[in-house]
């Protein structure tokens, strides 16, 4: 019964995540940028922009320059999470890909690192005046949600082990549209429930920063306005202005 | 080990710390409300004269329209994670302590309303995501705080996603204009420009008289007939320069500098009375249509005069529109000489002239000045110069070092792409915002005091008309003479020696 409920939950969550995020991304891609607004000094070539974005995505370059503490916690959290996610691929692959095997031992520590990073961010959000001022309830809840996922996950690893073979059978089954029994384990149900919530809210929350980053004109535009004319479709439709100076204004 | 948070840097400071984060003081700037425009200022720009009855619907619809028409607006409203990295980057926050002057808080004034009407979470759970209804109080708050942003983009450099508060405040001003709440300073000026071709309302006759006076001054000084041509058909170069260059100090001295450089280079050039203004206030109010109309005059003047090249004088905001937008707004410029950048900056021209050895320079003529350089933020973060990335920082420094012996930079994190705004940009250079302007200048002034302390710097050069006016007003509040701010081409003018030049001193010797 509960297995079926969770199966449905994950199908719904996956659809919402993919369709919702996809629609938003499509919207971003379709919305025109009327002017060239790269924040300079900006690369003069496409290749330069790819490198700039590469540094932003992998190193959080701007954040590194602007706030070292946030950067440290952000890197711990995001890279921790990346390893944890990669480690989770073993629940969805049979046989497990070799490089996912390779990640396994690191993945365990990554869980702690991720939670530590999140705790640091939460601490700043609560105790740094300026950041508390700009925070809404959702900002705290988002951190608590991911900390919750991390802590229940670590709990299953170290305190109250769960039958992971059964879990894997459940997820492999879902991928073939079969519903297998999920172990009735409180920690597991909580962990999976929180993950489903995260997936569902992804497209309607600030988590859209991940795809949004690739659509910020201030960072993704090439600095070549003088060489190439940039014109948006709606601006091209504006009524033409006279080429000659109007007579009344002739000196 | 050095402390990690730059802003808690304990390193000994003689003067003060430009990055010092003030104690937060809610509402500190809530009463700083720049004068609102009258109907005769709004209407020529295509806006309703005064607040329309159904302003709420109009404003909400306009917000939706902008989200459809401008990717930056849409993406920036969605992607902020409230990380806080930008919170200590705005000079108005550093100077005033009002938390609504923190960039992300400034964005949130509008984002909260956007969420309420255009997002699932805000429509259904407003309390959860800090969404709020649009009310008259909110509209007033927008007016107040979106006119406390100089659109300098310093916050965008700090943000991991490049979120540019300038884009949000331009959009906010456009929404305000669309319901009939304009700002007097900007809208009055744009209306004036549409009538006379410049922000001052200077007519062609007055302009000609001014230029003739300046020619006389130049001849008295050098003994050479250096020209300031106006409306000369068939000239090679059209100079587009801020109208402040015709009458304000130290701007005029910059204009004389361009004239000397052009003279020395032996090029033919002209100013246009129809497009006698480089600054484009359409940018400040975020109005594409107004910005386009203002820039279009440059195209018309270039065609009318039959010039081959366009060169911009020293003006930060003008250069952002010139470099980044002109091709979009008034292009394509296929009728101009394609061998030169269109448009070109006077700094690029002078830098090339120096490289080619065309200019005869006597650096010692600037020995009385110990210089530093203020990177104007619109040049620094909204445009570029030369062929190499970062030319907008290197070219002015190269020119300065070529014409004076004593040059020292201010602290690294206050110059180049991290430069602090002068405090008067983005349509805030009006007397009714003087308190804000003085507070906003504080980080820049503190960095200047430091370099004065360390290297005996006496003067600061800039290449933005607004910066120059702003500094000449606020420097006295920070212990400097009002003429401590100089044009870069003023220093060039001092040092250039024209062929056949006869100096006052030389005459004395005779
Ligand atoms: C392209 C991939 C991504 C990049 C480049 C990226 C980058 C960043 C950066 C620079 C920050 C700001 C610093 C901070 O507060 O931590 C941030 C915050 C955050 N990211 Fe990501 N991120 C990515 C993917 C994700 C994903 C997939 C999640 C989903 C769980 C996520 C969750 C968060 C959260 C919750 C915060 C806010 C932390 C806080 O409240 O302070 N990120 N991200
Ligand atoms: S653009 Fe400049 S003035 Fe406006 S919020 Fe950002 S830092 Fe402040
Ligand atoms: S730095 Fe960017 S993401 Fe962080 S709070 Fe400021 S605007 Fe938001
Ligand atoms: S006046 Fe100068 S420093 Fe100030 S906003 Fe403009 S370019 Fe920037």
Coordinates of C-alpha atoms in Angstrom, one line a residue, chain B residues 54-472:
Chain B
X54 CA -6.2 52.2 -12.6
X55 CA -2.5 52.4 -11.7
X56 CA -2.5 49.0 -10.0
X57 CA -3.7 47.1 -13.0
X58 CA -1.4 49.0 -15.3
X59 CA 1.6 48.5 -13.2
X60 CA 1.0 44.8 -12.8
X61 CA 0.4 44.4 -16.5
X62 CA 3.6 46.4 -17.3
X63 CA 5.6 44.1 -15.0
X64 CA 4.3 41.1 -16.9
X65 CA 5.1 42.7 -20.2
X66 CA 8.7 43.4 -19.2
X67 CA 9.1 39.8 -18.1
X68 CA 8.1 38.8 -21.6
X69 CA 10.3 41.4 -23.4
X70 CA 13.4 41.3 -21.3
X71 CA 15.2 38.1 -20.4
X72 CA 17.4 39.7 -17.8
X73 CA 14.4 41.0 -15.8
X74 CA 12.7 37.6 -15.9
X75 CA 15.7 35.5 -15.1
X76 CA 17.0 37.8 -12.3
X77 CA 13.6 37.8 -10.6
X78 CA 13.6 34.0 -10.6
X79 CA 17.2 33.1 -9.7
X80 CA 18.3 35.0 -6.6
X81 CA 19.0 32.5 -3.8
X82 CA 19.3 35.2 -1.2
X83 CA 22.9 34.2 -0.5
X84 CA 23.8 37.7 0.7
X85 CA 27.0 38.1 -1.3
X86 CA 25.8 41.4 -2.7
X87 CA 24.5 42.9 0.6
X88 CA 27.6 44.9 1.4
X89 CA 28.5 46.0 -2.1
X90 CA 26.3 49.0 -2.7
X91 CA 27.9 52.4 -1.9
X92 CA 24.5 53.7 -0.9
X93 CA 24.1 51.0 1.7
X94 CA 27.7 51.5 2.9
X95 CA 27.1 55.2 3.2
X96 CA 23.6 55.2 4.7
X97 CA 23.1 51.9 6.5
X98 CA 19.5 51.7 5.2
X99 CA 19.0 47.9 4.6
X100 CA 16.7 48.7 1.6
X101 CA 19.8 50.0 -0.1
X102 CA 21.3 46.5 0.0
X103 CA 21.1 45.3 -3.7
X104 CA 19.1 42.2 -3.0
X105 CA 16.8 44.1 -0.7
X106 CA 16.3 46.7 -3.4
X107 CA 15.4 43.9 -5.9
X108 CA 13.1 42.4 -3.4
X109 CA 10.9 45.5 -3.3
X110 CA 9.8 44.6 -6.8
X111 CA 10.4 40.8 -6.6
X112 CA 8.0 40.5 -3.8
X113 CA 5.2 42.0 -5.9
X114 CA 6.2 40.0 -9.0
X115 CA 6.0 36.8 -7.0
X116 CA 2.5 37.7 -5.7
X117 CA 1.0 38.1 -9.2
X118 CA 3.2 36.0 -11.4
X119 CA 4.4 32.9 -9.5
X120 CA 2.7 29.8 -8.2
X121 CA 4.3 30.0 -4.8
X122 CA 3.5 33.8 -4.3
X123 CA 0.0 33.4 -5.5
X124 CA -0.8 30.6 -3.1
X125 CA 1.6 31.0 -0.2
X126 CA 2.6 34.7 -0.1
X127 CA 3.8 34.6 3.5
X128 CA 6.1 31.7 2.8
X129 CA 8.1 33.4 0.0
X130 CA 7.8 37.0 1.1
X131 CA 5.3 38.0 -1.6
X132 CA 3.1 41.0 -1.1
X133 CA 0.3 42.9 -2.7
X134 CA 0.9 46.0 -4.7
X135 CA -0.4 49.0 -2.7
X136 CA 0.1 52.7 -2.9
X137 CA 2.7 52.4 0.0
X138 CA 4.6 49.9 -2.1
X139 CA 4.5 52.1 -5.1
X140 CA 5.9 55.0 -3.0
X141 CA 8.6 52.8 -1.6
X142 CA 9.6 51.8 -5.2
X143 CA 9.8 55.4 -6.1
X144 CA 12.0 56.2 -3.1
X145 CA 14.4 53.3 -3.3
X146 CA 14.7 52.8 -7.0
X147 CA 15.8 56.5 -7.1
X148 CA 18.5 55.6 -4.6
X149 CA 20.3 53.3 -7.1
X150 CA 22.8 54.7 -9.5
X151 CA 22.6 51.6 -11.7
X152 CA 26.4 51.2 -11.3
X153 CA 26.4 47.4 -11.5
X154 CA 28.8 46.9 -8.7
X155 CA 26.4 44.4 -7.1
X156 CA 26.2 42.4 -10.4
X157 CA 29.9 41.7 -10.3
X158 CA 29.6 40.2 -6.8
X159 CA 26.6 38.0 -7.5
X160 CA 27.2 34.4 -8.4
X161 CA 24.5 34.6 -11.1
X162 CA 25.4 38.1 -12.3
X163 CA 22.1 39.5 -11.1
X164 CA 22.2 43.2 -12.1
X165 CA 20.1 45.4 -9.8
X166 CA 20.5 48.2 -12.3
X167 CA 18.3 46.2 -14.7
X168 CA 15.7 45.8 -12.0
X169 CA 15.7 49.5 -11.1
X170 CA 15.5 50.5 -14.7
X171 CA 12.5 48.3 -15.1
X172 CA 11.0 49.7 -11.9
X173 CA 11.3 53.2 -13.2
X174 CA 9.7 52.2 -16.4
X175 CA 6.8 50.7 -14.5
X176 CA 6.5 53.9 -12.5
X177 CA 6.6 56.0 -15.6
X178 CA 3.9 53.9 -17.2
X179 CA 1.5 54.7 -14.4
X180 CA 2.4 58.4 -14.5
X181 CA 4.9 58.7 -11.6
X182 CA 8.0 60.0 -13.2
X183 CA 11.1 61.6 -11.8
X184 CA 11.4 65.3 -12.5
X185 CA 15.2 65.4 -13.0
X186 CA 15.4 62.7 -15.7
X187 CA 12.1 63.3 -17.5
X188 CA 12.5 67.1 -17.7
X189 CA 15.9 66.6 -19.2
X190 CA 14.8 64.1 -21.8
X191 CA 11.9 66.4 -22.8
X192 CA 14.4 69.3 -23.1
X193 CA 16.7 67.2 -25.3
X194 CA 13.9 66.3 -27.6
X195 CA 13.4 70.0 -28.1
X196 CA 16.9 71.4 -28.4
X197 CA 19.3 68.5 -28.9
X198 CA 21.0 68.7 -25.6
X199 CA 20.2 68.3 -21.9
X200 CA 20.8 71.9 -21.1
X201 CA 18.3 73.4 -23.6
X202 CA 21.3 75.2 -25.2
X203 CA 20.2 76.5 -28.7
X204 CA 22.5 76.4 -31.7
X205 CA 23.3 80.1 -31.5
X206 CA 24.3 80.0 -27.9
X207 CA 26.3 76.9 -28.6
X208 CA 28.2 78.7 -31.4
X209 CA 28.9 81.7 -29.2
X210 CA 30.2 79.4 -26.4
X211 CA 32.5 77.6 -28.8
X212 CA 33.8 80.8 -30.3
X213 CA 34.7 82.1 -26.8
X214 CA 36.6 78.9 -26.1
X215 CA 38.5 79.2 -29.4
X216 CA 39.6 82.6 -28.3
X217 CA 40.8 81.3 -25.0
X218 CA 42.8 78.6 -26.8
X219 CA 44.3 81.1 -29.1
X220 CA 45.3 83.3 -26.2
X221 CA 46.9 80.4 -24.4
X222 CA 48.8 78.8 -27.3
X223 CA 49.0 81.5 -30.0
X224 CA 47.5 79.0 -32.4
X225 CA 44.1 79.0 -33.9
X226 CA 42.8 75.7 -32.6
X227 CA 39.2 75.3 -33.8
X228 CA 36.1 74.0 -32.2
X229 CA 34.0 73.5 -35.4
X230 CA 30.2 73.4 -35.3
X231 CA 27.9 71.9 -37.9
X232 CA 30.7 71.6 -40.5
X233 CA 29.4 69.4 -43.4
X234 CA 31.8 67.0 -44.8
X235 CA 34.1 66.8 -41.7
X236 CA 35.6 63.4 -41.1
X237 CA 34.8 63.1 -37.4
X238 CA 31.6 63.9 -35.6
X239 CA 32.3 64.5 -31.9
X240 CA 29.5 63.6 -29.6
X241 CA 30.2 64.9 -26.1
X242 CA 28.1 65.6 -23.0
X243 CA 26.7 69.2 -23.0
X244 CA 28.4 69.8 -19.7
X245 CA 31.6 69.9 -21.7
X246 CA 30.4 73.3 -23.1
X247 CA 30.1 75.1 -19.8
X248 CA 31.0 73.2 -16.6
X249 CA 34.3 72.9 -14.9
X250 CA 36.4 70.7 -15.2
X251 CA 34.5 69.4 -18.2
X252 CA 35.4 72.3 -20.5
X253 CA 39.1 71.7 -20.0
X254 CA 38.5 68.2 -21.2
X255 CA 36.9 69.6 -24.4
X256 CA 39.8 71.8 -25.0
X257 CA 42.0 68.7 -24.6
X258 CA 40.1 66.9 -27.4
X259 CA 40.4 70.0 -29.6
X260 CA 44.1 70.1 -29.1
X261 CA 44.5 66.4 -29.8
X262 CA 42.4 66.6 -33.0
X263 CA 44.4 69.7 -34.0
X264 CA 47.7 67.9 -33.4
X265 CA 46.5 64.9 -35.3
X266 CA 45.4 67.1 -38.2
X267 CA 42.0 65.6 -38.6
X268 CA 38.9 67.4 -39.6
X269 CA 36.1 67.2 -37.1
X270 CA 32.9 68.8 -36.0
X271 CA 30.3 69.1 -33.2
X272 CA 26.6 68.9 -34.2
X273 CA 24.1 71.3 -32.8
X274 CA 21.3 68.8 -33.5
X275 CA 23.0 66.0 -31.6
X276 CA 24.9 68.2 -29.1
X277 CA 24.5 65.8 -26.2
X278 CA 26.2 62.5 -25.6
X279 CA 24.4 61.5 -22.4
X280 CA 21.2 59.5 -22.9
X281 CA 18.9 59.7 -20.0
X282 CA 16.6 57.2 -21.6
X283 CA 18.8 54.6 -20.1
X284 CA 18.2 55.8 -16.5
X285 CA 14.5 55.4 -16.9
X286 CA 14.8 52.0 -18.6
X287 CA 12.8 53.2 -21.6
X288 CA 14.0 51.5 -24.8
X289 CA 11.9 53.7 -26.9
X290 CA 13.1 57.0 -25.4
X291 CA 16.7 55.7 -25.5
X292 CA 16.3 54.9 -29.1
X293 CA 14.8 58.3 -30.0
X294 CA 17.7 60.1 -28.2
X295 CA 20.4 58.0 -29.9
X296 CA 18.7 58.3 -33.3
X297 CA 19.7 62.0 -33.3
X298 CA 23.3 60.9 -33.6
X299 CA 22.5 58.8 -36.6
X300 CA 20.6 61.7 -38.2
X301 CA 23.4 64.2 -37.5
X302 CA 26.1 61.8 -38.8
X303 CA 24.1 61.4 -42.1
X304 CA 23.3 65.0 -42.4
X305 CA 26.9 66.2 -41.9
X306 CA 28.2 63.4 -44.0
X307 CA 30.9 62.4 -41.6
X308 CA 33.0 59.2 -41.7
X309 CA 33.5 58.5 -38.1
X310 CA 31.8 59.1 -34.7
X311 CA 33.9 59.8 -31.6
X312 CA 32.5 60.1 -28.1
X313 CA 33.9 62.5 -25.5
X314 CA 34.3 61.8 -21.8
X315 CA 31.0 60.6 -20.4
X316 CA 30.4 57.4 -18.6
X317 CA 26.7 56.8 -19.2
X318 CA 27.0 58.1 -22.7
X319 CA 29.7 55.6 -23.4
X320 CA 27.7 52.7 -22.1
X321 CA 24.9 53.6 -24.5
X322 CA 27.5 54.4 -27.2
X323 CA 29.6 51.3 -27.0
X324 CA 27.0 48.7 -26.0
X325 CA 23.7 50.0 -27.4
X326 CA 24.2 52.5 -30.2
X327 CA 24.6 49.8 -32.9
X328 CA 21.4 48.2 -31.7
X329 CA 19.4 51.4 -31.3
X330 CA 20.5 53.5 -34.2
X331 CA 22.5 51.1 -36.4
X332 CA 23.5 49.7 -38.8
X333 CA 26.2 52.3 -39.5
X334 CA 27.1 51.0 -42.9
X335 CA 27.5 54.6 -44.2
X336 CA 30.5 55.2 -41.9
X337 CA 34.1 54.3 -42.4
X338 CA 34.3 50.6 -41.3
X339 CA 38.1 50.9 -40.6
X340 CA 37.4 52.5 -37.3
X341 CA 35.3 51.2 -34.4
X342 CA 31.8 52.7 -34.5
X343 CA 31.6 54.6 -32.3
X344 CA 35.1 55.3 -31.0
X345 CA 36.0 56.8 -27.6
X346 CA 38.2 59.8 -27.5
X347 CA 40.5 57.8 -25.2
X348 CA 41.0 55.3 -28.0
X349 CA 41.8 58.1 -30.4
X350 CA 44.3 59.8 -28.0
X351 CA 45.9 56.5 -27.1
X352 CA 46.4 55.7 -30.8
X353 CA 47.8 59.2 -31.4
X354 CA 50.3 58.6 -28.5
X355 CA 51.3 55.3 -30.0
X356 CA 51.9 56.9 -33.4
X357 CA 54.0 59.6 -31.8
X358 CA 51.7 62.3 -33.2
X359 CA 51.5 64.1 -29.8
X360 CA 54.4 66.2 -28.5
X361 CA 54.1 65.9 -24.7
X362 CA 55.8 67.7 -21.9
X363 CA 54.9 65.7 -18.8
X364 CA 56.5 68.2 -16.4
X365 CA 53.6 70.6 -17.1
X366 CA 51.5 68.4 -14.9
X367 CA 54.0 68.2 -12.1
X368 CA 51.9 70.2 -9.7
X369 CA 49.3 67.4 -9.7
X370 CA 49.7 64.1 -8.0
X371 CA 47.0 62.0 -9.7
X372 CA 44.8 59.1 -9.1
X373 CA 42.0 57.8 -11.4
X374 CA 38.4 57.1 -10.7
X375 CA 37.0 54.4 -13.0
X376 CA 33.6 55.6 -13.8
X377 CA 31.3 52.7 -13.3
X378 CA 29.4 52.8 -16.6
X379 CA 32.7 52.7 -18.4
X380 CA 34.1 50.1 -16.1
X381 CA 31.2 47.6 -16.0
X382 CA 29.0 48.6 -18.9
X383 CA 31.3 49.1 -21.8
X384 CA 34.9 48.6 -23.1
X385 CA 37.6 50.3 -25.0
X386 CA 40.4 49.2 -27.3
X387 CA 40.9 45.8 -28.7
X388 CA 41.7 44.0 -25.5
X389 CA 39.5 42.9 -22.6
X390 CA 39.9 45.5 -19.8
X391 CA 40.9 48.2 -22.2
X392 CA 38.5 50.5 -20.4
X393 CA 40.8 50.4 -17.4
X394 CA 44.1 50.3 -19.2
X395 CA 43.7 53.0 -21.8
X396 CA 42.8 55.9 -19.5
X397 CA 45.7 54.9 -17.2
X398 CA 48.1 54.7 -20.1
X399 CA 47.1 58.2 -21.3
X400 CA 47.4 59.6 -17.8
X401 CA 50.8 58.1 -17.3
X402 CA 51.9 59.4 -20.6
X403 CA 51.0 63.0 -19.6
X404 CA 51.9 63.2 -15.9
X405 CA 54.7 62.0 -13.8
X406 CA 52.9 61.3 -10.6
X407 CA 50.2 58.6 -10.8
X408 CA 49.0 56.3 -8.1
X409 CA 46.0 53.9 -8.1
X410 CA 43.6 53.6 -5.2
X411 CA 43.1 50.3 -3.4
X412 CA 42.5 47.5 -5.8
X413 CA 39.0 46.5 -4.7
X414 CA 37.8 50.1 -5.2
X415 CA 38.9 50.5 -8.8
X416 CA 38.6 48.7 -12.2
X417 CA 35.6 46.4 -12.2
X418 CA 35.1 46.8 -8.5
X419 CA 35.1 50.6 -8.7
X420 CA 32.8 52.5 -6.4
X421 CA 30.3 54.8 -8.1
X422 CA 30.7 58.5 -7.5
X423 CA 27.3 58.5 -5.9
X424 CA 25.6 60.7 -8.4
X425 CA 25.0 58.5 -11.4
X426 CA 21.9 56.9 -12.9
X427 CA 19.7 60.0 -12.8
X428 CA 20.4 61.0 -9.2
X429 CA 22.6 64.1 -9.9
X430 CA 20.0 66.5 -8.6
X431 CA 20.1 68.8 -5.7
X432 CA 17.1 67.3 -4.0
X433 CA 19.1 64.1 -3.5
X434 CA 22.2 65.9 -2.1
X435 CA 22.1 64.0 1.2
X436 CA 22.1 60.7 -0.7
X437 CA 24.8 61.8 -3.0
X438 CA 27.1 62.8 -0.1
X439 CA 26.5 59.5 1.6
X440 CA 26.9 57.5 -1.6
X441 CA 30.3 59.1 -2.2
X442 CA 31.7 58.0 1.1
X443 CA 33.4 54.7 0.0
X444 CA 35.1 56.4 -3.0
X445 CA 36.1 59.4 -0.9
X446 CA 37.5 57.1 1.8
X447 CA 39.6 55.2 -0.7
X448 CA 40.8 58.6 -2.1
X449 CA 41.8 59.8 1.4
X450 CA 43.8 56.6 1.8
X451 CA 45.8 57.2 -1.4
X452 CA 46.2 60.8 -0.4
X453 CA 47.6 59.7 2.9
X454 CA 49.9 57.0 1.4
X455 CA 51.1 58.8 -1.7
X456 CA 50.3 62.4 -1.3
X457 CA 47.7 62.3 -4.1
X458 CA 46.1 65.7 -4.6
X459 CA 43.8 65.3 -7.6
X460 CA 41.6 62.7 -9.1
X461 CA 40.8 62.3 -12.8
X462 CA 37.6 60.9 -14.3
X463 CA 36.0 60.5 -17.7
X464 CA 32.4 60.9 -16.9
X465 CA 30.5 64.2 -16.9
X466 CA 28.3 63.1 -14.1
X467 CA 31.2 61.9 -12.0
X468 CA 33.0 65.3 -12.5
X469 CA 30.0 67.3 -11.5
X470 CA 29.2 65.1 -8.6
X471 CA 32.8 65.2 -7.3
X472 CA 33.1 68.9 -7.6

